[in-house]
Tab-separated table of C-alpha atoms in Angstrom:
chain	number	residue	atom	x	y	z
J	1	MET	CA	0.000	0.000	0.000
J	2	ALA	CA	1.291	3.467	-0.852
J	3	GLN	CA	2.332	5.868	1.893
J	4	GLN	CA	-0.576	8.048	2.900
J	5	TYR	CA	-0.126	11.390	4.559
J	6	LYS	CA	-2.994	12.692	6.672
J	7	HIS	CA	-1.557	15.912	8.156
J	8	ILE	CA	0.344	17.979	5.608
J	9	LEU	CA	2.010	21.277	6.515
J	10	VAL	CA	2.860	23.803	3.791
J	11	PRO	CA	4.871	26.875	4.805
J	12	VAL	CA	4.149	29.792	2.466
J	13	ASP	CA	5.887	33.154	2.269
J	14	GLY	CA	4.607	34.677	-0.965
J	15	SER	CA	7.486	33.333	-3.068
J	16	GLU	CA	7.053	31.433	-6.328
J	17	GLU	CA	8.776	28.424	-4.744
J	18	ALA	CA	6.267	28.344	-1.887
J	19	GLU	CA	3.333	28.673	-4.279
J	20	LEU	CA	4.544	25.660	-6.252
J	21	ALA	CA	4.877	23.653	-3.032
J	22	PHE	CA	1.334	24.675	-2.120
J	23	LYS	CA	-0.089	23.597	-5.499
J	24	LYS	CA	1.648	20.225	-5.291
J	25	ALA	CA	0.418	19.807	-1.706
J	26	VAL	CA	-3.143	20.371	-2.904
J	27	ALA	CA	-2.683	17.494	-5.373
J	28	VAL	CA	-1.196	15.236	-2.668
J	29	ALA	CA	-3.979	16.064	-0.199
J	30	LYS	CA	-6.628	15.320	-2.796
J	31	ARG	CA	-5.044	11.940	-3.638
J	32	ASN	CA	-4.861	11.013	0.047
J	33	GLY	CA	-8.570	11.464	0.706
J	34	GLU	CA	-11.057	13.918	2.172
J	35	GLU	CA	-9.903	13.367	5.741
J	36	THR	CA	-6.392	14.623	4.923
J	37	GLU	CA	-5.678	17.910	6.690
J	38	LEU	CA	-3.812	20.521	4.671
J	39	ARG	CA	-2.446	23.308	6.881
J	40	LEU	CA	-0.901	26.410	5.379
J	41	LEU	CA	1.543	28.274	7.581
J	42	HIS	CA	2.886	31.785	7.277
J	43	VAL	CA	5.515	32.890	9.784
J	44	VAL	CA	6.074	36.577	10.440
J	45	ASP	CA	9.739	36.815	11.373
J	46	THR	CA	9.552	39.272	14.266
J	47	ARG	CA	13.349	39.489	14.410
J	48	ALA	CA	13.163	41.542	11.202
J	49	PHE	CA	11.385	44.289	13.142
J	50	GLN	CA	13.837	44.421	16.070
J	51	ASN	CA	16.293	46.718	14.295
J	52	ILE	CA	13.717	49.271	13.200
J	53	SER	CA	13.912	52.212	15.576
J	54	SER	CA	10.469	53.522	14.694
J	55	PHE	CA	8.825	50.125	15.134
J	56	ASP	CA	5.156	50.140	15.920
J	57	SER	CA	2.547	47.405	15.948
J	58	SER	CA	0.912	48.710	12.772
J	59	MET	CA	3.832	47.279	10.768
J	60	VAL	CA	3.139	43.771	12.050
J	61	GLU	CA	-0.594	44.271	11.488
J	62	GLN	CA	0.048	45.311	7.883
J	63	VAL	CA	2.230	42.252	7.220
J	64	THR	CA	-0.406	40.041	8.849
J	65	GLU	CA	-3.219	41.508	6.722
J	66	THR	CA	-1.229	40.929	3.523
J	67	ALA	CA	-0.559	37.332	4.587
J	68	LYS	CA	-4.258	36.736	5.348
J	69	LYS	CA	-5.282	37.912	1.885
J	70	THR	CA	-2.767	35.587	0.228
J	71	LEU	CA	-3.753	32.653	2.430
J	72	ASP	CA	-7.459	33.220	1.721
J	73	LYS	CA	-6.714	33.027	-2.024
J	74	TYR	CA	-4.838	29.765	-1.457
J	75	ILE	CA	-7.785	28.359	0.517
J	76	ASP	CA	-10.169	29.257	-2.328
J	77	TYR	CA	-7.860	27.577	-4.871
J	78	ALA	CA	-7.630	24.383	-2.804
J	79	LYS	CA	-11.392	24.199	-2.319
J	80	GLU	CA	-11.924	24.677	-6.074
J	81	LYS	CA	-9.609	21.692	-6.603
J	82	GLY	CA	-11.669	19.578	-4.207
J	83	VAL	CA	-9.715	19.768	-0.939
J	84	LYS	CA	-12.176	19.954	1.925
J	85	ASN	CA	-10.023	19.914	5.059
J	86	ILE	CA	-7.810	22.984	4.676
J	87	ASN	CA	-6.914	25.753	7.099
J	88	TYR	CA	-4.109	28.138	7.878
J	89	SER	CA	-2.278	29.754	10.719
J	90	ILE	CA	-0.075	32.793	11.038
J	91	GLU	CA	2.681	32.510	13.620
J	92	TYR	CA	5.180	35.046	14.931
J	93	GLY	CA	8.829	34.351	15.692
J	94	ALA	CA	11.746	32.461	14.159
J	95	PRO	CA	10.545	30.682	10.977
J	96	LYS	CA	13.064	27.835	11.132
J	97	THR	CA	11.979	26.315	14.440
J	98	ILE	CA	8.296	27.138	14.018
J	99	ILE	CA	8.207	25.325	10.646
J	100	ALA	CA	10.483	22.411	11.552
J	101	ARG	CA	9.263	21.635	15.062
J	102	ASP	CA	6.599	23.760	16.751
J	103	VAL	CA	3.678	23.605	14.312
J	104	PRO	CA	4.370	20.024	13.110
J	105	LYS	CA	4.295	18.836	16.723
J	106	GLU	CA	1.122	20.785	17.517
J	107	MET	CA	-0.758	19.477	14.448
J	108	ASN	CA	0.800	15.989	14.450
J	109	ALA	CA	2.138	16.584	10.920
J	110	ASP	CA	3.398	13.612	8.985
J	111	LEU	CA	4.645	15.626	5.982
J	112	ILE	CA	6.028	19.110	5.377
J	113	MET	CA	5.950	20.215	1.746
J	114	ILE	CA	8.244	23.193	1.311
J	115	GLY	CA	9.524	25.158	-1.660
J	116	ALA	CA	13.187	24.989	-2.601
J	117	THR	CA	15.107	27.949	-1.264
J	118	GLY	CA	14.823	31.261	-3.039
J	119	LEU	CA	18.190	32.391	-1.727
J	120	ASN	CA	21.372	32.678	-3.724
J	121	ALA	CA	24.630	31.083	-2.516
J	122	VAL	CA	25.839	34.173	-0.622
J	123	GLU	CA	22.498	34.643	1.161
J	124	ARG	CA	22.498	30.964	2.199
J	125	ILE	CA	25.975	31.348	3.715
J	126	LEU	CA	25.127	34.560	5.560
J	127	ILE	CA	21.661	33.827	6.924
J	128	GLY	CA	21.030	30.167	6.183
J	129	SER	CA	18.141	28.663	4.318
J	130	VAL	CA	14.896	27.886	6.109
J	131	THR	CA	14.375	24.985	3.692
J	132	GLU	CA	17.816	23.551	4.472
J	133	PHE	CA	17.199	23.820	8.225
J	134	VAL	CA	13.780	22.189	7.942
J	135	THR	CA	15.128	19.257	5.906
J	136	ARG	CA	17.825	18.648	8.538
J	137	THR	CA	15.784	19.030	11.718
J	138	ALA	CA	12.074	18.444	11.046
J	139	ILE	CA	10.205	15.964	13.208
J	140	CYS	CA	8.433	14.403	10.205
J	141	ASP	CA	8.988	13.695	6.518
J	142	VAL	CA	9.926	16.670	4.341
J	143	LEU	CA	9.365	17.019	0.614
J	144	VAL	CA	11.271	19.847	-1.068
J	145	VAL	CA	9.411	20.944	-4.179
J	146	ARG	CA	11.673	21.825	-7.110
J	147	THR	CA	9.367	21.148	-10.067
J	148	ASP	CA	6.093	22.470	-11.416
J	149	LEU	CA	2.828	20.537	-11.646
J	150	ASP	CA	4.108	18.807	-14.787
J	151	ASN	CA	7.283	17.759	-12.921
J	152	LYS	CA	9.435	20.058	-15.002
J	153	LEU	CA	12.266	21.931	-13.302
J	154	ILE	CA	11.085	25.441	-12.568
J	155	GLU	CA	12.717	28.572	-13.897
J	156	ILE	CA	12.292	31.148	-11.158
J	157	ASP	CA	12.996	34.741	-12.155
J	158	LYS	CA	16.791	34.850	-12.582
J	159	LYS	CA	16.946	38.514	-11.524
J	160	LYS	CA	16.445	37.416	-7.911
J	161	LYS	CA	19.468	35.144	-7.987
């Protein structure tokens, strides 16, 4: 019998890589049956706000509102594709540990589907890749998505690299 995943976590950050992981996760959730839970996760990295001298809570609220709008669109897409058990959460803190350990433990995740890193080599050396950390330390299986829905290697905008 094929491996079935019943609690799938998909971290999303607005990147093309994360969107591809989300779309593939929708397909996996649909294949695994109506009882499969698909949880989208957006983490607001609060450390990014620590160095801003004029920090106020409206900045976090604005980032949260933008994330909610994106996540609502993802929910609509998944429901159109036939996924019934889908939800999302927005967490605040360090993305690496929240994605690799905290939320998977809380939801009893058996699979994390995550986009391949959007960082270039220098950025990975300086700040480290969330994807790399998750693949090394997650408490469940991790699938790193590198291809589109036709399983063709994706060409992400080269200007970012």
